[in-house]
Amino acid sequence: MAQKEDVFKKIVSHAKEYGFVFPSSEIYDGLGAVYDYGQNGVELKNNIKRYWWESMTLLHENIVGIDSAIFMHPTIWKASGHVDAFNDPLIDNKDSKKRYRADVLIEDEIAKIEEKIDKEVAKAAKRFGDSFDEAMFRQTNGRVLEHQQKRDVLHSRYEKAMNDNDLKELRQIIEDYAIVDPISGTRNWTDVRQFNLMFKTQMGSSADATMDVYLRPETAQGIFVNFLNVQKTGRMRLPFGIAQIGKAFRNEIVARQFIFRMREFEQMEMQFFVRPGEELNYFNYWKEARLKWHKALGMGDEKYRYHDHEKLAHYANAATDIEFQMPFGFKEVEGIHSRTDFDLSQHEKFSGKKIQYFDPELNESYTPYVIETSIGVDRMFLSVLCSSYEEQQLEGGDTRVVLHLPKALAPVKCAILPLVKKDGMPEKAREIMDMLKFDFACQYEEKDSVGKRYRRQDAIGTPFCITIDGQTVEDNTVTLRDRDTMQQERVAISELPRIIGEACSLNNLLKKLV
Ligand code: ATP
C-alpha cells in the first residue's frame, strides 16, 4: 500500500513537472482542491471530452448536445432537492480546529473493525494453509464473531441516523465509540451541523434587487429545464438523449486525492428520455455501453468494476457506478442512474409549466422517465494518467518515465526531431511538420541530444518520434520511433500520415464502439 501511495505522489509531481496539472493560484500558495490544467493537460482533457462527445452525438442519431449556463434560476435547486438535501454532516475538533465529515469519521471506525476481522482471517489462513475454509471460519471463530457483532451494531445505528437525518445521534455515536481526531488525538468535538455543498453568490448590483444564486453543483438540471425546448425545436421523438459537458461546483469538505475530489470540476452528463416502463431496459443498455466506452481505451479490462447500489435514492429505481482501480483503490468514475420521472415532475410542480411528451404512437401524453450517465472529466483524466504512468528499468541500467496514454488521447501525436541543426535537416523537418500539422498535434524540437528529446516525449506520452537524419535528405525516409516498444523503423515520409493516423485517430477508437 505504501508503495502505491508513493507512486501516486510521483504521478502528482509528474503531472506538474510536465505541464499537465498545476495547483491553482500557486504563487499565492494555492487554493484548496482547485487545480489548473497546463499545456499538455488541456490537450489530454479536450481529447477525453471529444471522445465522449462524439461517442454520444455522432454514434447516436437520437442524442443531441446543449451548453446551458452555469447560473440558473434558484428555484431549480429547490425543485431538484439540492437546497434541502445536498448536505454533508460536519463536526469540528476544538483542539486541532480541523473540520471533518461526521459520516466519514464513523465510516472510518467501521472500516477499522472490518480490518481487524480481515487480520484474523489472514492469520488463520496462514496457519491452516490449503485446508482453510474461510466461510466456515468467519461463521464460527469467536473473535471474528465478536468484532462482526460490534461492526453490525455500529453500522445499523449509523445507517439509521443517516436515514433519519439525526445529527444528535451521529454526535452520540462519535461519543460512544470514543472516536478521536486523528490530528489532536482528542475527543473535544462540537455538535454536528448540516453543511450545504452549494456555493452561493448574489446576482444584481443594487442592494434591494439582488437575488441569491448558486453555482451549479451538477450539469444535469440544465438539461432537464431545457427538455421541452430541445424536444420541440429538434422535433425529437422518444427515446432520445441530451448531452452536456460543463463545469460544476461543490464546496467539498474533505477534499483529498488531487483532482479526484475538487471544488470546481467538470462533468459530462447525458440524460436519456424514455417511455415509462422501458427504463430498466435502457438502464442495462447504458450500463453496458458506458463500460464498453471505457474499455475501448485499452487501459486493462481488469481495472474496471461495477458497483451496483443497494440503497437507492428515493427517486431512483436502479443505479450503478463504474469504478476504476486508482492507486488508492477502486473508486467511482461514473454513475449510471435510472431516475424515473422525478426531475421533470419536480420542475413541472415548481415552475407551474406542463412538462410532458405527446407520444404519437400511443396517442397520449406523459412525463418521460430518465436514464442518466454522469462522468467526471477530471476523474477520467486521473484514471488515464494513473494507468499510463510507468517507471521503466532499461537495459544498461538506464531508466525512463513513460506515459502509455491511449494514443488517440495523447496531447502530442508526434515529435519531429532533426538529428542535428545543420546539413539541411531542420529545413526537411519543417517540411514534414508543415505536411502533418493539419491532421496531428506535432511538436518540433531541435535542442539537446536526440536521446534526451526522446525521454521528454516519453514523459508526456507522445506516441511517435520522427527523426530526420542525413539519409532523409537523400532519400526522403525517416526513422519512426514507437513510444511503448522504443523500436525504430525506417519509413518513407509519404507513409507517415497513414501510419500515425491509423494508430492515433479518434475515429478508430469510435469504431470499436459500434
Ligand atoms: P462522490 O460519492 O465521489 O462524492 P457523487 O456520487 O457525489 O461522487 P455524482 O453526484 O454522481 O458523484 O457525480 C457524477 C460524477 O461527477 C462522479 O462520478 C464523479 O466522476 C464526478 N464528481 C463528483 N464530485 C466530484 C468532485 N468533487 N470532484 C471531481 N469529480 C467529481
Coordinates of C-alpha atoms and ligand atoms in Angstrom, one line a residue:
M1 CA 0.0 0.0 0.0
A2 CA 2.8 2.4 1.0
Q3 CA 4.4 1.7 -2.3
K4 CA 1.2 2.5 -4.2
E5 CA 0.9 5.8 -2.3
D6 CA 4.5 6.6 -3.3
V7 CA 3.6 6.0 -6.9
F8 CA 0.6 8.3 -6.6
K9 CA 2.8 11.1 -5.2
K10 CA 5.1 10.6 -8.1
I11 CA 2.2 10.8 -10.6
V12 CA 1.1 14.1 -8.9
S13 CA 4.6 15.6 -9.3
H14 CA 5.0 14.3 -12.8
A15 CA 1.7 15.9 -13.7
K16 CA 3.0 19.3 -12.5
E17 CA 6.6 18.9 -13.9
Y18 CA 5.3 18.1 -17.4
G19 CA 2.6 20.7 -17.7
F20 CA -0.5 18.6 -17.1
V21 CA -1.9 19.9 -13.8
F22 CA -0.8 22.8 -11.6
P23 CA -2.2 23.8 -8.2
S24 CA -4.5 26.8 -8.7
S25 CA -3.0 30.2 -7.7
E26 CA 0.3 28.5 -6.9
I27 CA 2.3 31.7 -6.4
Y28 CA -0.2 32.7 -3.7
D29 CA 0.3 29.2 -2.1
G30 CA -2.6 27.6 -3.8
L31 CA -6.4 27.3 -3.3
G32 CA -7.7 24.2 -1.6
A33 CA -8.9 21.5 -4.0
V34 CA -8.8 23.7 -7.1
Y35 CA -6.4 23.0 -10.0
D36 CA -5.4 24.4 -13.3
Y37 CA -4.7 22.3 -16.4
G38 CA -1.4 23.1 -18.2
Q39 CA -0.4 23.0 -21.8
N40 CA -0.4 19.2 -22.0
G41 CA -3.2 18.7 -19.6
V42 CA -5.7 20.8 -21.5
E43 CA -5.0 18.8 -24.7
L44 CA -5.5 15.5 -22.9
K45 CA -8.6 16.8 -21.3
N46 CA -10.0 18.1 -24.6
N47 CA -9.3 14.7 -26.2
I48 CA -11.2 12.9 -23.4
K49 CA -14.1 15.3 -23.9
R50 CA -14.1 14.9 -27.7
Y51 CA -14.1 11.1 -27.3
W52 CA -17.1 11.3 -25.0
W53 CA -19.0 13.9 -27.0
E54 CA -18.5 12.2 -30.3
S55 CA -19.4 8.8 -28.9
M56 CA -22.7 10.3 -27.8
T57 CA -23.6 12.7 -30.6
L58 CA -22.1 11.1 -33.7
L59 CA -22.8 7.5 -32.8
H60 CA -26.4 8.0 -31.7
E61 CA -28.7 9.7 -34.1
N62 CA -31.1 10.4 -31.2
I63 CA -28.7 12.2 -29.0
V64 CA -28.1 15.9 -29.3
G65 CA -25.9 18.3 -27.2
I66 CA -26.5 21.5 -25.4
D67 CA -24.5 24.0 -23.4
S68 CA -26.5 25.6 -20.7
A69 CA -25.5 28.4 -18.4
I70 CA -23.8 27.8 -15.0
F71 CA -26.2 30.3 -13.3
M72 CA -29.8 29.1 -13.2
H73 CA -33.0 30.3 -11.5
P74 CA -32.6 29.5 -7.8
T75 CA -35.9 27.7 -7.6
I76 CA -34.4 25.0 -9.8
W77 CA -32.3 23.9 -6.9
K78 CA -35.3 23.8 -4.6
A79 CA -37.1 21.6 -7.2
S80 CA -34.1 19.3 -7.6
G81 CA -33.7 18.8 -3.9
H82 CA -30.3 20.4 -3.6
V83 CA -31.3 23.2 -1.3
D84 CA -32.8 20.9 1.2
A85 CA -30.8 17.7 0.9
F86 CA -27.4 18.3 -0.7
N87 CA -25.7 18.4 2.6
D88 CA -22.9 16.8 4.5
P89 CA -22.9 16.4 8.3
L90 CA -20.0 18.4 9.7
I91 CA -18.1 18.3 13.0
D92 CA -15.2 20.4 14.3
N93 CA -12.5 19.4 16.7
K94 CA -12.0 22.2 19.2
D95 CA -8.3 21.4 19.8
S96 CA -7.0 20.9 16.2
K97 CA -9.6 23.4 14.8
K98 CA -10.0 20.9 12.0
R99 CA -13.3 20.1 10.3
Y100 CA -14.5 16.6 9.5
R101 CA -17.4 14.9 7.9
A102 CA -19.1 13.1 10.8
D103 CA -20.2 10.3 8.4
V104 CA -16.6 9.8 7.3
L105 CA -15.3 9.6 10.8
I106 CA -17.9 6.9 11.6
E107 CA -17.3 5.0 8.4
D108 CA -13.5 5.0 9.1
E109 CA -14.4 3.5 12.5
I110 CA -16.4 0.7 10.8
A111 CA -13.5 0.1 8.4
K112 CA -11.2 -0.3 11.4
I113 CA -13.3 -3.1 12.8
E114 CA -13.5 -4.7 9.4
E115 CA -9.7 -4.6 9.2
K116 CA -9.5 -6.4 12.5
I117 CA -11.7 -9.2 11.1
D118 CA -9.6 -9.4 7.9
K119 CA -6.5 -9.6 10.0
E120 CA -7.9 -12.6 12.0
V121 CA -8.9 -14.3 8.7
A122 CA -5.4 -13.7 7.2
K123 CA -3.7 -15.0 10.3
A124 CA -5.8 -18.2 10.3
A125 CA -5.4 -18.7 6.5
K126 CA -1.6 -18.7 7.1
R127 CA -1.9 -21.1 9.9
F128 CA -4.2 -23.6 8.2
G129 CA -2.8 -23.4 4.7
D130 CA -4.7 -25.2 1.9
S131 CA -7.2 -26.7 4.3
F132 CA -8.5 -23.3 5.3
D133 CA -12.3 -22.8 4.9
E134 CA -12.7 -19.1 5.1
A135 CA -16.5 -19.0 5.1
M136 CA -16.6 -21.5 7.9
F137 CA -14.0 -19.6 9.9
R138 CA -16.0 -16.3 9.6
Q139 CA -19.1 -18.1 10.8
T140 CA -17.6 -19.8 13.8
N141 CA -14.5 -18.1 15.2
G142 CA -15.2 -16.4 18.5
R143 CA -13.1 -13.3 18.0
V144 CA -14.4 -12.7 14.4
L145 CA -17.9 -13.1 15.6
E146 CA -17.3 -10.6 18.4
H147 CA -15.9 -8.0 16.0
Q148 CA -18.6 -8.7 13.5
Q149 CA -21.3 -8.1 16.0
K150 CA -19.7 -4.9 17.1
R151 CA -19.5 -3.8 13.5
D152 CA -23.1 -4.7 12.7
V153 CA -24.4 -2.8 15.8
L154 CA -22.4 0.3 14.8
H155 CA -23.4 0.0 11.2
S156 CA -27.1 -0.2 11.8
R157 CA -27.0 2.7 14.3
Y158 CA -25.1 4.8 11.8
E159 CA -27.4 3.9 8.9
K160 CA -30.5 4.7 10.9
A161 CA -29.0 8.1 12.0
M162 CA -28.1 9.0 8.4
N163 CA -31.6 7.9 7.1
D164 CA -33.4 9.9 9.8
N165 CA -31.0 12.8 9.4
D166 CA -30.5 12.6 13.1
L167 CA -27.5 14.8 13.8
K168 CA -27.7 14.3 17.6
E169 CA -27.4 10.6 17.2
L170 CA -24.3 11.0 14.9
R171 CA -22.7 13.0 17.6
Q172 CA -23.7 10.4 20.2
I173 CA -22.1 7.6 18.1
I174 CA -18.8 9.5 17.9
E175 CA -19.0 9.9 21.7
D176 CA -20.0 6.3 22.4
Y177 CA -17.3 4.8 20.2
A178 CA -14.6 7.2 21.6
I179 CA -13.7 8.4 18.1
V180 CA -10.7 10.7 18.3
D181 CA -9.4 13.5 16.0
P182 CA -6.5 11.9 14.0
I183 CA -4.5 15.1 14.4
S184 CA -5.1 16.2 18.0
G185 CA -5.9 12.8 19.3
T186 CA -8.7 14.3 21.5
R187 CA -12.4 13.9 21.7
N188 CA -13.2 17.6 22.2
W189 CA -15.9 17.8 19.5
T190 CA -18.5 20.4 18.6
D191 CA -22.1 19.4 17.7
V192 CA -22.8 18.0 14.3
R193 CA -24.2 20.5 11.8
Q194 CA -25.6 20.2 8.3
F195 CA -23.4 21.9 5.7
N196 CA -24.8 22.6 2.2
L197 CA -22.3 21.9 -0.6
M198 CA -23.6 24.5 -3.0
F199 CA -21.6 27.8 -3.5
K200 CA -23.9 30.8 -3.2
T201 CA -23.5 34.2 -4.6
Q202 CA -25.5 37.3 -5.5
M203 CA -26.8 38.4 -8.8
G204 CA -27.7 42.0 -9.5
S205 CA -26.0 45.2 -8.4
S206 CA -28.4 47.2 -6.2
A207 CA -29.0 46.1 -2.7
D208 CA -32.7 45.6 -2.9
A209 CA -32.7 43.9 -6.3
T210 CA -30.2 41.2 -5.6
M211 CA -31.1 37.6 -5.8
D212 CA -29.2 34.7 -4.3
V213 CA -28.0 32.3 -7.0
Y214 CA -25.9 29.1 -6.8
L215 CA -23.0 27.9 -8.9
R216 CA -24.5 24.7 -10.3
P217 CA -23.4 21.5 -8.4
E218 CA -24.2 19.3 -11.5
T219 CA -24.9 20.0 -15.1
A220 CA -27.9 17.7 -15.3
Q221 CA -30.5 20.3 -14.2
G222 CA -29.6 22.5 -17.2
I223 CA -30.7 19.5 -19.4
F224 CA -34.0 18.9 -17.5
V225 CA -35.1 22.5 -17.7
N226 CA -34.4 22.5 -21.5
F227 CA -36.2 19.3 -22.1
L228 CA -39.1 20.9 -23.9
N229 CA -37.0 23.4 -25.8
V230 CA -34.9 20.7 -27.3
Q231 CA -37.7 18.2 -27.9
K232 CA -39.9 20.8 -29.7
T233 CA -37.2 22.7 -31.7
G234 CA -35.4 19.4 -32.6
R235 CA -38.7 17.6 -33.3
M236 CA -37.2 14.8 -31.1
R237 CA -39.1 11.6 -30.6
L238 CA -38.7 9.3 -27.6
P239 CA -36.4 7.7 -26.8
F240 CA -33.8 10.5 -27.2
G241 CA -31.0 11.9 -25.2
I242 CA -29.4 15.3 -24.4
A243 CA -25.7 15.5 -23.7
Q244 CA -23.8 18.3 -22.0
I245 CA -20.2 19.0 -20.8
G246 CA -19.6 21.7 -18.3
K247 CA -18.3 22.9 -15.0
A248 CA -19.8 22.0 -11.7
F249 CA -19.0 23.3 -8.2
R250 CA -19.2 21.7 -4.8
N251 CA -17.9 23.0 -1.6
E252 CA -16.4 19.7 -0.7
I253 CA -15.3 19.4 3.0
V254 CA -12.9 16.6 2.7
A255 CA -11.1 17.5 -0.5
R256 CA -8.3 15.0 -1.0
Q257 CA -6.5 12.9 -3.6
F258 CA -5.5 15.6 -6.1
I259 CA -8.0 16.0 -8.9
F260 CA -10.2 13.1 -7.7
R261 CA -12.3 15.4 -5.5
M262 CA -12.3 19.1 -6.4
R263 CA -14.3 22.1 -5.6
E264 CA -14.5 23.2 -9.2
F265 CA -14.7 20.3 -11.7
E266 CA -16.1 19.3 -15.0
Q267 CA -18.9 16.8 -15.8
M268 CA -20.0 15.0 -18.9
E269 CA -23.7 14.1 -18.5
M270 CA -26.3 12.6 -20.7
Q271 CA -30.0 12.3 -19.9
F272 CA -31.8 9.7 -21.9
F273 CA -35.6 10.2 -22.0
V274 CA -37.7 7.0 -22.4
R275 CA -41.3 5.7 -22.1
P276 CA -42.3 4.8 -18.6
G277 CA -41.9 1.1 -18.1
E278 CA -39.0 0.8 -20.6
E279 CA -36.4 2.4 -18.3
L280 CA -34.8 -0.7 -17.0
N281 CA -34.0 -2.0 -20.5
Y282 CA -32.3 1.3 -21.3
F283 CA -30.6 1.3 -17.9
N284 CA -29.0 -2.0 -18.8
Y285 CA -28.2 -0.7 -22.3
W286 CA -26.3 2.3 -21.0
K287 CA -24.6 0.3 -18.2
E288 CA -23.0 -1.9 -20.9
A289 CA -22.4 0.9 -23.4
R290 CA -20.6 3.0 -20.9
L291 CA -18.3 0.2 -19.7
K292 CA -17.5 -0.5 -23.4
W293 CA -16.5 3.1 -23.9
H294 CA -14.0 2.9 -21.0
K295 CA -12.6 -0.5 -22.0
A296 CA -12.1 0.6 -25.7
L297 CA -9.3 2.8 -24.4
G298 CA -7.3 -0.4 -23.7
M299 CA -6.2 0.5 -20.2
G300 CA -6.9 -3.0 -18.9
D301 CA -10.3 -4.6 -18.6
E302 CA -9.5 -5.8 -15.1
K303 CA -9.2 -2.2 -13.8
Y304 CA -13.0 -1.7 -14.0
R305 CA -15.8 -3.0 -12.0
Y306 CA -19.5 -2.1 -11.5
H307 CA -20.7 -1.2 -8.0
D308 CA -24.5 -1.6 -8.0
H309 CA -26.2 0.5 -5.4
E310 CA -28.2 -1.5 -2.8
K311 CA -29.6 1.6 -1.2
L312 CA -31.2 3.8 -3.8
A313 CA -32.1 7.5 -3.7
H314 CA -35.9 7.8 -3.1
Y315 CA -36.5 8.8 -6.8
A316 CA -34.2 6.1 -8.4
N317 CA -35.2 2.6 -9.3
A318 CA -31.7 1.4 -10.3
A319 CA -28.2 2.8 -10.0
T320 CA -24.7 1.6 -10.6
D321 CA -21.2 3.1 -10.5
I322 CA -18.3 2.3 -12.8
E323 CA -15.3 2.1 -10.6
F324 CA -11.7 2.3 -11.7
Q325 CA -8.6 0.9 -10.0
M326 CA -6.8 4.0 -8.9
P327 CA -3.5 3.7 -6.9
F328 CA -5.7 4.4 -3.8
G329 CA -8.2 1.6 -4.5
F330 CA -11.3 1.1 -6.7
K331 CA -13.1 4.4 -7.0
E332 CA -16.2 5.8 -8.7
V333 CA -15.5 7.4 -12.0
E334 CA -19.0 7.4 -13.5
G335 CA -22.6 6.9 -12.3
I336 CA -25.5 5.4 -14.3
H337 CA -28.9 6.1 -12.7
S338 CA -32.4 5.3 -13.5
R339 CA -34.1 8.5 -12.1
T340 CA -37.7 7.7 -13.0
D341 CA -39.8 10.9 -13.8
F342 CA -38.6 12.6 -10.6
D343 CA -36.7 15.6 -12.1
L344 CA -39.2 16.5 -14.9
S345 CA -42.2 16.1 -12.4
Q346 CA -40.5 18.3 -9.8
H347 CA -39.8 21.0 -12.4
E348 CA -43.4 20.8 -13.6
K349 CA -44.5 21.3 -10.0
F350 CA -42.2 24.1 -9.1
S351 CA -42.5 26.0 -12.4
G352 CA -46.2 25.5 -12.9
K353 CA -45.5 24.7 -16.6
K354 CA -46.6 21.4 -18.1
I355 CA -43.6 19.3 -19.0
Q356 CA -44.9 16.3 -20.9
Y357 CA -44.3 14.5 -24.1
F358 CA -47.1 13.6 -26.6
D359 CA -46.4 10.1 -27.8
P360 CA -47.8 9.9 -31.4
E361 CA -47.7 6.1 -31.3
L362 CA -49.6 5.7 -28.1
N363 CA -51.7 8.9 -28.8
E364 CA -51.2 10.0 -25.2
S365 CA -49.1 12.5 -23.2
Y366 CA -46.9 11.5 -20.2
T367 CA -43.8 12.5 -18.3
P368 CA -40.9 10.7 -19.7
Y369 CA -38.6 8.6 -17.5
V370 CA -34.9 9.3 -17.5
I371 CA -31.6 7.3 -17.5
E372 CA -28.6 9.4 -16.6
T373 CA -25.0 8.7 -17.4
S374 CA -22.7 11.1 -15.4
I375 CA -18.9 11.1 -15.5
G376 CA -16.4 13.5 -14.1
V377 CA -13.9 14.7 -16.7
D378 CA -11.2 15.2 -14.1
R379 CA -11.6 11.7 -12.6
M380 CA -11.5 10.2 -16.0
F381 CA -8.3 12.3 -16.6
L382 CA -6.8 10.9 -13.4
S383 CA -7.6 7.3 -14.3
V384 CA -5.9 7.8 -17.7
L385 CA -2.9 9.3 -16.1
C386 CA -2.6 6.7 -13.3
S387 CA -2.9 3.7 -15.6
S388 CA -0.5 5.2 -18.1
Y389 CA 2.4 6.1 -15.8
E390 CA 5.3 3.7 -15.7
E391 CA 8.9 4.0 -14.5
Q392 CA 10.8 1.6 -16.6
Q393 CA 14.2 0.0 -16.0
L394 CA 16.0 -0.2 -19.3
E395 CA 18.9 -2.4 -20.4
G396 CA 22.3 -0.9 -19.4
G397 CA 21.0 0.4 -16.0
D398 CA 19.1 3.3 -17.6
T399 CA 15.6 4.3 -16.5
R400 CA 12.8 6.2 -18.2
V401 CA 9.4 7.5 -17.2
V402 CA 6.8 6.9 -19.9
L403 CA 3.1 7.7 -20.1
H404 CA 1.4 4.9 -22.1
L405 CA -1.5 7.1 -22.9
P406 CA -4.2 5.8 -25.2
K407 CA -2.8 7.1 -28.4
A408 CA -5.9 8.9 -29.5
L409 CA -5.9 10.9 -26.3
A410 CA -2.2 11.8 -26.3
P411 CA -1.7 15.6 -26.2
V412 CA 1.1 15.4 -28.8
K413 CA 0.8 12.7 -31.5
C414 CA 4.3 13.1 -33.0
A415 CA 7.6 14.8 -32.3
I416 CA 9.6 16.0 -35.3
L417 CA 13.3 15.9 -34.5
P418 CA 16.2 16.8 -36.8
L419 CA 19.2 14.8 -35.6
V420 CA 21.4 17.9 -35.8
K421 CA 20.8 21.6 -36.5
K422 CA 22.6 21.6 -39.9
D423 CA 23.0 19.9 -43.3
G424 CA 19.5 20.7 -44.4
M425 CA 17.9 18.6 -41.6
P426 CA 16.0 21.4 -39.9
E427 CA 14.6 22.5 -43.2
K428 CA 13.5 19.0 -44.1
A429 CA 12.0 18.6 -40.6
R430 CA 9.9 21.8 -41.1
E431 CA 8.6 20.5 -44.4
I432 CA 7.4 17.3 -42.6
M433 CA 5.9 19.4 -39.9
D434 CA 4.0 21.5 -42.5
M435 CA 2.6 18.4 -44.0
L436 CA 1.4 16.8 -40.8
K437 CA 0.3 19.7 -38.6
F438 CA -3.2 20.0 -40.2
D439 CA -4.1 16.5 -39.0
F440 CA -2.0 15.8 -35.9
A441 CA -0.7 17.8 -32.9
C442 CA 3.0 17.9 -33.7
Q443 CA 5.9 19.2 -31.7
Y444 CA 9.2 20.4 -33.3
E445 CA 12.3 20.0 -31.2
E446 CA 15.9 20.5 -32.1
K447 CA 17.5 21.3 -28.7
D448 CA 19.7 18.7 -26.8
S449 CA 20.7 15.2 -27.8
V450 CA 18.1 13.1 -29.6
G451 CA 18.1 10.7 -26.6
K452 CA 17.1 13.4 -24.2
R453 CA 14.4 14.6 -26.6
Y454 CA 13.0 11.0 -26.8
R455 CA 12.8 10.9 -23.0
R456 CA 11.0 14.2 -22.8
Q457 CA 8.4 12.9 -25.4
D458 CA 8.1 9.6 -23.5
A459 CA 7.3 11.6 -20.3
I460 CA 4.3 13.4 -22.0
G461 CA 3.2 10.2 -23.8
T462 CA 3.9 11.2 -27.4
P463 CA 3.2 8.0 -29.4
F464 CA 5.7 8.7 -32.2
C465 CA 9.1 10.4 -32.7
I466 CA 10.1 11.2 -36.2
T467 CA 13.9 11.6 -36.6
I468 CA 15.3 13.4 -39.6
D469 CA 18.9 12.4 -40.4
G470 CA 21.5 12.6 -43.2
Q471 CA 19.7 9.8 -45.2
T472 CA 16.4 11.7 -45.1
V473 CA 17.8 14.5 -47.2
E474 CA 18.9 12.0 -49.7
D475 CA 16.0 9.5 -50.0
N476 CA 13.0 11.0 -48.2
T477 CA 12.9 8.4 -45.4
V478 CA 12.9 9.0 -41.7
T479 CA 13.2 6.8 -38.6
L480 CA 9.9 6.4 -36.7
R481 CA 10.2 5.5 -33.0
D482 CA 7.4 3.9 -31.1
R483 CA 6.9 5.2 -27.6
D484 CA 6.0 1.9 -26.0
T485 CA 8.4 -0.5 -27.6
M486 CA 11.2 2.1 -28.4
Q487 CA 11.6 0.2 -31.7
Q488 CA 12.7 2.4 -34.6
E489 CA 11.9 1.7 -38.2
R490 CA 12.8 3.4 -41.4
V491 CA 9.8 4.6 -43.3
A492 CA 9.1 6.9 -46.3
I493 CA 7.9 10.4 -45.4
S494 CA 4.8 9.8 -47.6
E495 CA 3.8 6.9 -45.4
L496 CA 3.7 9.0 -42.2
P497 CA 0.1 10.3 -42.4
R498 CA -1.2 6.8 -42.8
I499 CA 0.8 5.2 -40.0
I500 CA 0.2 7.9 -37.5
G501 CA -3.4 8.2 -38.5
E502 CA -4.1 4.5 -38.0
A503 CA -2.6 4.5 -34.6
C504 CA -3.9 7.8 -33.2
S505 CA -7.2 8.5 -34.9
L506 CA -10.2 9.1 -32.7
N507 CA -12.3 7.5 -35.4
N508 CA -10.7 4.1 -35.0
L509 CA -11.5 4.3 -31.3
L510 CA -15.1 5.3 -32.0
K511 CA -15.4 2.4 -34.5
K512 CA -14.7 -0.1 -31.6
L513 CA -18.0 1.1 -30.0
V514 CA -20.4 0.2 -32.8
Ligands
ATP1 P1 -18.7 11.0 -4.6 O1 -19.6 10.0 -4.0 O2 -17.3 10.6 -5.0 O3 -18.8 12.3 -4.0 P2 -21.0 11.5 -6.2 O4 -21.7 10.2 -6.1 O5 -21.5 12.6 -5.3 O6 -19.4 11.3 -6.0 P3 -22.3 12.3 -8.6 O7 -23.1 13.4 -8.0 O8 -22.9 11.1 -9.1 O9 -21.0 12.0 -7.7 O10 -21.5 13.0 -9.8 C1 -21.2 12.3 -11.0 C2 -19.7 12.2 -11.3 O11 -19.1 13.5 -11.1 C3 -18.9 11.3 -10.4 O12 -18.9 10.0 -10.8 C4 -17.5 11.9 -10.5 O13 -16.8 11.4 -11.6 C5 -17.8 13.4 -10.7 N1 -17.6 14.2 -9.4 C6 -18.5 14.3 -8.4 N2 -18.0 15.1 -7.5 C7 -16.7 15.5 -7.9 C8 -15.7 16.3 -7.3 N3 -15.8 16.9 -6.1 N4 -14.5 16.4 -8.0 C9 -14.3 15.8 -9.2 N5 -15.3 15.0 -9.8 C10 -16.5 14.8 -9.1

